[in-house]
PDB file of C-alpha atoms in Angstrom:
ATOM      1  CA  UNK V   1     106.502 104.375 113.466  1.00  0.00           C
ATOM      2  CA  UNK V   2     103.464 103.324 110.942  1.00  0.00           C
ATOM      3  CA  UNK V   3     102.396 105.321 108.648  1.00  0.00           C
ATOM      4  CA  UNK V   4      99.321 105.376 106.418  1.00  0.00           C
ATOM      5  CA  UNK V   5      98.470 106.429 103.032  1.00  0.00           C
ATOM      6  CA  UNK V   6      94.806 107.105 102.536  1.00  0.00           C
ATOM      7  CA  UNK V   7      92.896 107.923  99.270  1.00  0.00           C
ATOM      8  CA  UNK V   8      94.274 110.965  97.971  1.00  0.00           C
ATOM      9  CA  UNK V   9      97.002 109.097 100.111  1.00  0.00           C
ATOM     10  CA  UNK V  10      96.787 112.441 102.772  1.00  0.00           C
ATOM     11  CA  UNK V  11      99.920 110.688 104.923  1.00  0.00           C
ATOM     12  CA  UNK V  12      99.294 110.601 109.028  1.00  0.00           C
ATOM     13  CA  UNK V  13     101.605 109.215 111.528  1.00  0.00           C
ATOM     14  CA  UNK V  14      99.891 107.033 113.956  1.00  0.00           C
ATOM     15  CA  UNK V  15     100.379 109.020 117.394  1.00  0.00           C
ATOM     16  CA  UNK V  16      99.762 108.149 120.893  1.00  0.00           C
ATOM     17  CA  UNK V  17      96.977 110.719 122.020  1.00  0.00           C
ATOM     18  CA  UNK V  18      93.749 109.331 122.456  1.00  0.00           C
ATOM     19  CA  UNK V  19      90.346 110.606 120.485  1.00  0.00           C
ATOM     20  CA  UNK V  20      88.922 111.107 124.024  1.00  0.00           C
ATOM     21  CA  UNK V  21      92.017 113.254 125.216  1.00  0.00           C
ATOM     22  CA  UNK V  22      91.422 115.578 122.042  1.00  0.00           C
ATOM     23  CA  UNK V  23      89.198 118.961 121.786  1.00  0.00           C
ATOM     24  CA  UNK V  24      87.558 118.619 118.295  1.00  0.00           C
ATOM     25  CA  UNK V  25      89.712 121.214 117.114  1.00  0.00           C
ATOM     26  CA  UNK V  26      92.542 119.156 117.586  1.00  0.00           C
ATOM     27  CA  UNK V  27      90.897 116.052 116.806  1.00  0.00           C
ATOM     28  CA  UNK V  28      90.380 117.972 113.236  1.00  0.00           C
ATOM     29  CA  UNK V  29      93.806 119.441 112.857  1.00  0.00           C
ATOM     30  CA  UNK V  30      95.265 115.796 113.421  1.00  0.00           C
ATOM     31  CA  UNK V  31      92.583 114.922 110.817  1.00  0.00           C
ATOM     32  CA  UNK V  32      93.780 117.470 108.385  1.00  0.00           C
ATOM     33  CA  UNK V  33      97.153 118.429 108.889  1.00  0.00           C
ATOM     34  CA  UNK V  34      98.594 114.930 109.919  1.00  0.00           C
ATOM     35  CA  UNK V  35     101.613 114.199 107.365  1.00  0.00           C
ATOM     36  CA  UNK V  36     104.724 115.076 108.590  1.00  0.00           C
ATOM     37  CA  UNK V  37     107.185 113.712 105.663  1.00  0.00           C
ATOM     38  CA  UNK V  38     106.613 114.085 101.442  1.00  0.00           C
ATOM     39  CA  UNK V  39     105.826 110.766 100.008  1.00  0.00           C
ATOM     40  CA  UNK V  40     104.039 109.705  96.715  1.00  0.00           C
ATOM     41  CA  UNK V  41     101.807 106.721  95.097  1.00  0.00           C
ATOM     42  CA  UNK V  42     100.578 105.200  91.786  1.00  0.00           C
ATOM     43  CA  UNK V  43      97.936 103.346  92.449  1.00  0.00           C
ATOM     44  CA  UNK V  44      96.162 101.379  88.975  1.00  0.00           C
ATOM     45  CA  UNK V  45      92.997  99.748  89.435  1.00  0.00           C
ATOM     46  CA  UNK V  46      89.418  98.488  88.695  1.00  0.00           C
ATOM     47  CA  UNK V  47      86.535 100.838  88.614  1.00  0.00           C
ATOM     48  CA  UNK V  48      83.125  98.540  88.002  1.00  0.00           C
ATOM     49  CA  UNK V  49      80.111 100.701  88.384  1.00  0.00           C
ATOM     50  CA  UNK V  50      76.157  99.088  88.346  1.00  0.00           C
ATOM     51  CA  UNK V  51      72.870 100.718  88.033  1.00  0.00           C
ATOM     52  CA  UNK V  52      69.450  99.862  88.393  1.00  0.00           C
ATOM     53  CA  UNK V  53      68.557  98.807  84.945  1.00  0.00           C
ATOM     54  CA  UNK V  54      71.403  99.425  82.887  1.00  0.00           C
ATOM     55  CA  UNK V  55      74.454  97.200  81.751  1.00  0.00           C
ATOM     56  CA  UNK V  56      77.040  97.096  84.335  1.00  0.00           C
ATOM     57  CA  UNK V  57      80.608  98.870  83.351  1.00  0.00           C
ATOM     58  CA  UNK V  58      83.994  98.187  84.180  1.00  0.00           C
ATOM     59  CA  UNK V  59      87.135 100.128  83.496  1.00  0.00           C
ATOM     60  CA  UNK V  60      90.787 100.968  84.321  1.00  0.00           C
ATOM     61  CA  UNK V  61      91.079 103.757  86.836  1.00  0.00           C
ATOM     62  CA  UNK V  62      94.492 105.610  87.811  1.00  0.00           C
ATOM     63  CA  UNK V  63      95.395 108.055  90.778  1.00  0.00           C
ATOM     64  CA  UNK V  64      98.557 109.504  91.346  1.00  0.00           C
ATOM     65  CA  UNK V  65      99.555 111.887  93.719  1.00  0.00           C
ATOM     66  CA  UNK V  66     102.896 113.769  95.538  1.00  0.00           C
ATOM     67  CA  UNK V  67     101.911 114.425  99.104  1.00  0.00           C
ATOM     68  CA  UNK V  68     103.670 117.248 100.722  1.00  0.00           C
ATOM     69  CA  UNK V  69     102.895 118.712 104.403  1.00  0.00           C
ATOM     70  CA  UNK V  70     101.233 121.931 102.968  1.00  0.00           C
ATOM     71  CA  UNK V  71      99.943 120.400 100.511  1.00  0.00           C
ATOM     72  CA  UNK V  72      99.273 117.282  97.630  1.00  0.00           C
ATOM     73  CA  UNK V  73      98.655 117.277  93.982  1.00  0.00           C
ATOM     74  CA  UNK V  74      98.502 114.608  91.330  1.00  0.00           C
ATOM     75  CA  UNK V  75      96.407 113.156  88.549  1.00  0.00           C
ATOM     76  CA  UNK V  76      93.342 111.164  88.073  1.00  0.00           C
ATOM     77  CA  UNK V  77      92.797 108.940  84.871  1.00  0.00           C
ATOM     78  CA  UNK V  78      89.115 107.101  84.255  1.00  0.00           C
ATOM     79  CA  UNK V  79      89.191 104.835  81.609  1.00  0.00           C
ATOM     80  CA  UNK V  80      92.473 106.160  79.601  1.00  0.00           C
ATOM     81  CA  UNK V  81      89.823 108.460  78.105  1.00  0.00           C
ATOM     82  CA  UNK V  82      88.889 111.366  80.890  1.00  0.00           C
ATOM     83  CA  UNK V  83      91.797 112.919  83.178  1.00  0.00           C
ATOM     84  CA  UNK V  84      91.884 115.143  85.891  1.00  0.00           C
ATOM     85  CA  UNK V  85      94.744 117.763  87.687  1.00  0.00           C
ATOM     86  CA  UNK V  86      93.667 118.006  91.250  1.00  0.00           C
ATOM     87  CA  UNK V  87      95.255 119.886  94.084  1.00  0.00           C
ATOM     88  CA  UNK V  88      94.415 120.280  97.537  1.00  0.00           C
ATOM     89  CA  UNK V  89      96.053 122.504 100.120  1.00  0.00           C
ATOM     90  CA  UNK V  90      96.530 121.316 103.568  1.00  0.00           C
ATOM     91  CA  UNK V  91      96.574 124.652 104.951  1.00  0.00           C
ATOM     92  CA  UNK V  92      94.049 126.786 103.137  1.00  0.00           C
ATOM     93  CA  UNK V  93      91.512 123.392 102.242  1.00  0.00           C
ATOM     94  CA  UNK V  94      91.304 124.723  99.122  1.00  0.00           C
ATOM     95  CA  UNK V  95      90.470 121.886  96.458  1.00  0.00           C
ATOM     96  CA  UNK V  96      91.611 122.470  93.078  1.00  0.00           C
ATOM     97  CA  UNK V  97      89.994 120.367  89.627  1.00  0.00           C
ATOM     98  CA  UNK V  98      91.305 120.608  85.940  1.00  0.00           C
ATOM     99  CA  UNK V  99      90.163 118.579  83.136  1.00  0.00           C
ATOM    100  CA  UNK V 100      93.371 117.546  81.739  1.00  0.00           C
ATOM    101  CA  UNK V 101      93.661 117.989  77.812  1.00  0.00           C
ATOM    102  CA  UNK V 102      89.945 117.715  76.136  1.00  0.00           C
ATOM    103  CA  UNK V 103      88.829 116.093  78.502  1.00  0.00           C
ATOM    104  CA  UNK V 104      85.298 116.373  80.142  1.00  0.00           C
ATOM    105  CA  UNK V 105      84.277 114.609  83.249  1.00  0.00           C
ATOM    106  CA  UNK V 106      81.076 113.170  81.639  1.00  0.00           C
ATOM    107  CA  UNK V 107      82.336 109.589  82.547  1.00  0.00           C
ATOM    108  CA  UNK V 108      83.235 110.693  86.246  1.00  0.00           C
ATOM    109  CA  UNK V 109      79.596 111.740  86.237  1.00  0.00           C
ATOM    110  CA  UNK V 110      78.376 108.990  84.869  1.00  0.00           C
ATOM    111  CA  UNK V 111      79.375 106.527  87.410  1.00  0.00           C
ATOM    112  CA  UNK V 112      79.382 108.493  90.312  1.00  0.00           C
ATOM    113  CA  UNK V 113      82.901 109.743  91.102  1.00  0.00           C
ATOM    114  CA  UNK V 114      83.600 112.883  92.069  1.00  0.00           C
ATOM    115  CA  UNK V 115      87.341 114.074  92.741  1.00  0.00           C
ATOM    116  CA  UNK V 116      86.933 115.051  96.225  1.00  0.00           C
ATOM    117  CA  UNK V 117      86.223 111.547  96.937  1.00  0.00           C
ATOM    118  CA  UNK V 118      89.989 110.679  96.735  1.00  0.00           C
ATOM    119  CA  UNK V 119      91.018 114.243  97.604  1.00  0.00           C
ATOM    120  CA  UNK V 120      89.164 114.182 101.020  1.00  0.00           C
ATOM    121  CA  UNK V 121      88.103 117.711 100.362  1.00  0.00           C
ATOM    122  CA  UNK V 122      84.862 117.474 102.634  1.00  0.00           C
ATOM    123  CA  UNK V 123      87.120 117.180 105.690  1.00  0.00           C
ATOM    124  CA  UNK V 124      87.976 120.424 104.932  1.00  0.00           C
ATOM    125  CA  UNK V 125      84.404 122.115 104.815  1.00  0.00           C
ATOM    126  CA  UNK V 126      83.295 124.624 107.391  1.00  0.00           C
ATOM    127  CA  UNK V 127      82.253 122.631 110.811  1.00  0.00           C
ATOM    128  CA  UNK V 128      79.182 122.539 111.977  1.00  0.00           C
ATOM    129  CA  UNK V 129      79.300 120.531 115.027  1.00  0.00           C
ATOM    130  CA  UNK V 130      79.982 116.976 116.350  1.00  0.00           C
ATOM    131  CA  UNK V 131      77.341 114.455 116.553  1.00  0.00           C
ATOM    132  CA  UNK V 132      76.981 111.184 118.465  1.00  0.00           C
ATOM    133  CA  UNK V 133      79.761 108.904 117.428  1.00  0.00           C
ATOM    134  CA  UNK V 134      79.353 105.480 115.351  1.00  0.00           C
ATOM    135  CA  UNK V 135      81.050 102.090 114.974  1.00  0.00           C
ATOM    136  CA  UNK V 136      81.983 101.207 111.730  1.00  0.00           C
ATOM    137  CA  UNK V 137      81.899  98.180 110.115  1.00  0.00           C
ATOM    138  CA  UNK V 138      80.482  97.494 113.454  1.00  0.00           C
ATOM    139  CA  UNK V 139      83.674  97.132 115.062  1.00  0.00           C
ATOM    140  CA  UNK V 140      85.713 100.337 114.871  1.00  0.00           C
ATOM    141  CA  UNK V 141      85.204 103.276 116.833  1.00  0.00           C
ATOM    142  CA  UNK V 142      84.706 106.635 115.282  1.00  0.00           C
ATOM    143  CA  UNK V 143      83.813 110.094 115.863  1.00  0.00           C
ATOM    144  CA  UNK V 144      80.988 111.716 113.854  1.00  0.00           C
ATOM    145  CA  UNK V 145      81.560 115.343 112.288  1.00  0.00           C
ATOM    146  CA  UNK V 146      79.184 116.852 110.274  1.00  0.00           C
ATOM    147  CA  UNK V 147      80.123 119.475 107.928  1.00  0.00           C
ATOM    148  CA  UNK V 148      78.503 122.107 105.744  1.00  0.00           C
ATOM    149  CA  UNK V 149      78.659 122.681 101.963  1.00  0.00           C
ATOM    150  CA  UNK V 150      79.876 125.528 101.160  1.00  0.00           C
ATOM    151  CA  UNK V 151      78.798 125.385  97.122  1.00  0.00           C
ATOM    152  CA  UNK V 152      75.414 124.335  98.199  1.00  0.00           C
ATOM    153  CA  UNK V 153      73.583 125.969 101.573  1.00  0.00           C
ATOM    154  CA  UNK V 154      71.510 123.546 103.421  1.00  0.00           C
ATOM    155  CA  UNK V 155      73.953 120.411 102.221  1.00  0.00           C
ATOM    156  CA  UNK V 156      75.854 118.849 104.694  1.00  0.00           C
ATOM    157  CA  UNK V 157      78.144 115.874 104.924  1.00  0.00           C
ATOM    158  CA  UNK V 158      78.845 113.555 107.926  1.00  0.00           C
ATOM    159  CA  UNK V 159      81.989 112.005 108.380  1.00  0.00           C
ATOM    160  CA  UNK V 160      82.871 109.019 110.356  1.00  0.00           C
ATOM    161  CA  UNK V 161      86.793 109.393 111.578  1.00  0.00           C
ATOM    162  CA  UNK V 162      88.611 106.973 113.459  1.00  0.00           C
ATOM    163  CA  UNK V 163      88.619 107.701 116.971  1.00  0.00           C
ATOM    164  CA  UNK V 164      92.449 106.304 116.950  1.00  0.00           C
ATOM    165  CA  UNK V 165      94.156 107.452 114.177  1.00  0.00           C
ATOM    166  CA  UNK V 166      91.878 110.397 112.964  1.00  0.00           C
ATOM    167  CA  UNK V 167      91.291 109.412 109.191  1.00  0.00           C
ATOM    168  CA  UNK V 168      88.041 109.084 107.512  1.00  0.00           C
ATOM    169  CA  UNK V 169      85.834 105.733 106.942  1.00  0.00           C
ATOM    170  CA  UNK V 170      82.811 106.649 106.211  1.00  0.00           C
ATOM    171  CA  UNK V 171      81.178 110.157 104.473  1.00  0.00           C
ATOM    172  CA  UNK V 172      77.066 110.399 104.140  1.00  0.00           C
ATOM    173  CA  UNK V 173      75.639 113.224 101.794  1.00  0.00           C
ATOM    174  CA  UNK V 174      72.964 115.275 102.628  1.00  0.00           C
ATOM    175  CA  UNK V 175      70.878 117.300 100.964  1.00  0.00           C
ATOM    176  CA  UNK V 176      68.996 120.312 103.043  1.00  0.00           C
ATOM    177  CA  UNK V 177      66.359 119.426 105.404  1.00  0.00           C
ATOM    178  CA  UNK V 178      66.603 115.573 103.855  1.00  0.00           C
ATOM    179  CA  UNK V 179      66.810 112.919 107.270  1.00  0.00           C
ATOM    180  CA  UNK V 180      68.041 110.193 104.343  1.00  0.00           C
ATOM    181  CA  UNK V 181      71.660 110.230 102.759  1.00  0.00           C
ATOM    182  CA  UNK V 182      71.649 110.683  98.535  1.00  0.00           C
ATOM    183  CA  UNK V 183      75.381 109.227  98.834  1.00  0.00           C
ATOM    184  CA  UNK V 184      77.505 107.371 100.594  1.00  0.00           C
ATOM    185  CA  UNK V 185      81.373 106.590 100.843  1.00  0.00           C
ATOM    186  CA  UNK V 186      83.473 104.190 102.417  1.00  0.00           C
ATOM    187  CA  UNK V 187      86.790 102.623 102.218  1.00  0.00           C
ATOM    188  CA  UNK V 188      87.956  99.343 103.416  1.00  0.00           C
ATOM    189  CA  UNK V 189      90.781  96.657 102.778  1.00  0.00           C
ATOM    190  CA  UNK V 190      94.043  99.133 104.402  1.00  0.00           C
ATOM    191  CA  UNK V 191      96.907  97.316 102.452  1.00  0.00           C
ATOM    192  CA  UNK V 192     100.758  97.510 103.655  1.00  0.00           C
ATOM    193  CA  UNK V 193     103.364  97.962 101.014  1.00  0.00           C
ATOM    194  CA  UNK V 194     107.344  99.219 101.394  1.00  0.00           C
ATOM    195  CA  UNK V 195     106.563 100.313 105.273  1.00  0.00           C
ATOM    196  CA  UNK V 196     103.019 102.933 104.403  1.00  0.00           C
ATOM    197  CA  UNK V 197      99.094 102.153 104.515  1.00  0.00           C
ATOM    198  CA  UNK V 198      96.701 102.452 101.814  1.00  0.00           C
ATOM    199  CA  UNK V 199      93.053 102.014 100.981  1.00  0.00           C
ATOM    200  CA  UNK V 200      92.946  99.433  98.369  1.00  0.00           C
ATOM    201  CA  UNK V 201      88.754  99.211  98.304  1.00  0.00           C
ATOM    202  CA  UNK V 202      86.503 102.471  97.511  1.00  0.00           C
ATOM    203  CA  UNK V 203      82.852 101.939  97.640  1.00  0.00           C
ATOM    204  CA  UNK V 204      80.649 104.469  96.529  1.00  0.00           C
ATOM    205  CA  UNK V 205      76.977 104.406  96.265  1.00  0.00           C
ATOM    206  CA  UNK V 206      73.382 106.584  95.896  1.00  0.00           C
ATOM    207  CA  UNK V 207      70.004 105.778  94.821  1.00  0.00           C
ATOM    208  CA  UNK V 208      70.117 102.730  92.668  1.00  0.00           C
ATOM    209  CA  UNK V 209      73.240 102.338  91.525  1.00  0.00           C
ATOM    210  CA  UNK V 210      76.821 101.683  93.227  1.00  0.00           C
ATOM    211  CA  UNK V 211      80.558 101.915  92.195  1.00  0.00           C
ATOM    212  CA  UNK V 212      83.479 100.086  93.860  1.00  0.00           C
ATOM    213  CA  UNK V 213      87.120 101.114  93.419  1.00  0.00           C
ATOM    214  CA  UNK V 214      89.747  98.240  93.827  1.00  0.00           C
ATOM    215  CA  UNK V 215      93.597  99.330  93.580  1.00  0.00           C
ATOM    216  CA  UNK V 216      95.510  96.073  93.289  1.00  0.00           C
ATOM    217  CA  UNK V 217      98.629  97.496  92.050  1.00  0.00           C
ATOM    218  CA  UNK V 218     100.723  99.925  93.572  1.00  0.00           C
ATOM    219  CA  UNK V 219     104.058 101.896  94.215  1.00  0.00           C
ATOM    220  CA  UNK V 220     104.965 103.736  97.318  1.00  0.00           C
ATOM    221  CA  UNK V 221     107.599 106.240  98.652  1.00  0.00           C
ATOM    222  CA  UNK V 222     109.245 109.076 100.058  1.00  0.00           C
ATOM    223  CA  UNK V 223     109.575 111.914  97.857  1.00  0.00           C
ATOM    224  CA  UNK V 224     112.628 113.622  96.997  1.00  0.00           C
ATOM    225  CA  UNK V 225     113.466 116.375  95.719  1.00  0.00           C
ATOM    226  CA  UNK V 226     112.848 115.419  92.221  1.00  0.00           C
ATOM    227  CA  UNK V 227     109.908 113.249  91.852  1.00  0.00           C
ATOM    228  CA  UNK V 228     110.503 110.264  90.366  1.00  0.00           C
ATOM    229  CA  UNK V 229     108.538 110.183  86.559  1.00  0.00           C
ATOM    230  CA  UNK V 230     105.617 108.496  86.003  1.00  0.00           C
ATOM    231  CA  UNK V 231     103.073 109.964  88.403  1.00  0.00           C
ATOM    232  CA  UNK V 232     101.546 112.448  85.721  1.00  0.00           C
ATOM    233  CA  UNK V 233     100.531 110.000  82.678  1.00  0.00           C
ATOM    234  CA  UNK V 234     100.383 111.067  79.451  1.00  0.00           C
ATOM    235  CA  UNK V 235      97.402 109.945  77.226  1.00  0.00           C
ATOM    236  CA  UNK V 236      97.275 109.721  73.441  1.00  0.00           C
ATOM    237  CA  UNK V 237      94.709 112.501  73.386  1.00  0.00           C
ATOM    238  CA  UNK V 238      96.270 114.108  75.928  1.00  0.00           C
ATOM    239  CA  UNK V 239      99.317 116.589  76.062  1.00  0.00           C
ATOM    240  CA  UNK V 240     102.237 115.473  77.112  1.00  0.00           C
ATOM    241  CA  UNK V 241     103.380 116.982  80.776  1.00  0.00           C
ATOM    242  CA  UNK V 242     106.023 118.577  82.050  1.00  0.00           C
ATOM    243  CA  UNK V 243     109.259 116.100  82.916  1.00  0.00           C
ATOM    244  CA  UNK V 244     107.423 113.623  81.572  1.00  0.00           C
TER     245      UNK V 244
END
């Protein structure tokens, strides 16, 4: 059986039910709740972010992460100079963010990237109904959800799922009473490695400026019960972790 790591590498098994055959619910709970087995990736790539004016940038980005049924947590490293500890519960949705060290997020902000990008947190905000389904890329099926914002009433995000296999393509931002998106997210370029799926390309974009995400280099597993060292980095200006 295939399986697929995507983003914050959330792991789902490619079933056999049909979108059409699901309820939303259970379109959702495939969505959300779809890894079965503990597996973890390092994934080191490119971040190069342009805006509208300004001097295009290019740096190193990191993302590690142990996925677990209930649940998957791992790091986040822009530039070997800003780090993140992020969580997210498959269960509760709850999405958890800690600067790492000294760290501030300024350079996240900067170009765009926020954690729940590669977490898929939004999948996880309160529904607030299905809306007429899309093709993207303009060849694969998906269903349209659109989802409120729970830090900020009025906001809402749509997101484009696969009709087949139930994982995200495409998220649009919305701010209240706005027709027009302030942000967009998509991810392309699914890349095999040792037997699992992941999105190698990120692109992220809003008014005047875009940022594209290209992992070219990474390892993939099952988990045991010791995880294997190396998924939480240490920095120079950042404390060393534990069993590192």
């Amino acid at each position: 059986m295939k399986k697929l790591v995507y983003l914050l590498l959330l792991l789902f098994v490619f079933g056999t039910l049909t979108a059409e055959e699901e309820t939303l619910d259970a379109f959702l709970d495939r969505a959300r709740h779809g890894n079965t087995i503990s597996t973890y990736a390092m994934l080191d790539g490119t971040l190069q972010h342009r805006r509208r004016g300004e001097k295009s940038l290019e740096m190193p980005i990191y993302f590690g992460v142990m996925i677990r049924p209930e649940k998957s947590s791992g790091q986040l490293i822009l530039d070997q100079r800003e780090a993140c500890l992020v969580g997210q519960s498959h269960t509760t949705g709850v999405s958890t963010v800690i600067p790492q060290g000294k760290t501030s997020t300024a350079l996240f902000d900067r170009v765009g990237l926020q954690v729940s990008d590669l977490t898929l947190g939004f999948i996880h905000y309160p529904v607030e109904k299905e809306i007429e389904g899309t093709l993207v890329g303009g060849i694969v099926p998906c269903r349209v959800v659109r989802f409120a914002v729970p830090d900020h009433p009025g906001d809402t995000v749509q997101v484009a799922f696969s009709k087949e296999y139930a994982f995200p393509l495409q998220a649009e931002f919305f701010h209240k009473g706005e027709e027009k998106s302030y942000r967009l997210l998509e991810v392309s370029g699914f890349t095999k490695k040792d037997d699992l799926y992941y999105a190698e390309q990120i692109l992220i974009e809003g008014p005047g400026w875009r940022t594209r995400i290209n992992f070219k280099e990474a390892q993939l597993g099952l988990l045991a019960a010791v995880p294997p060292t190396g998924i939480i980095r240490s920095l120079p200006e950042l404390p060393a972790q534990k069993g590192e």
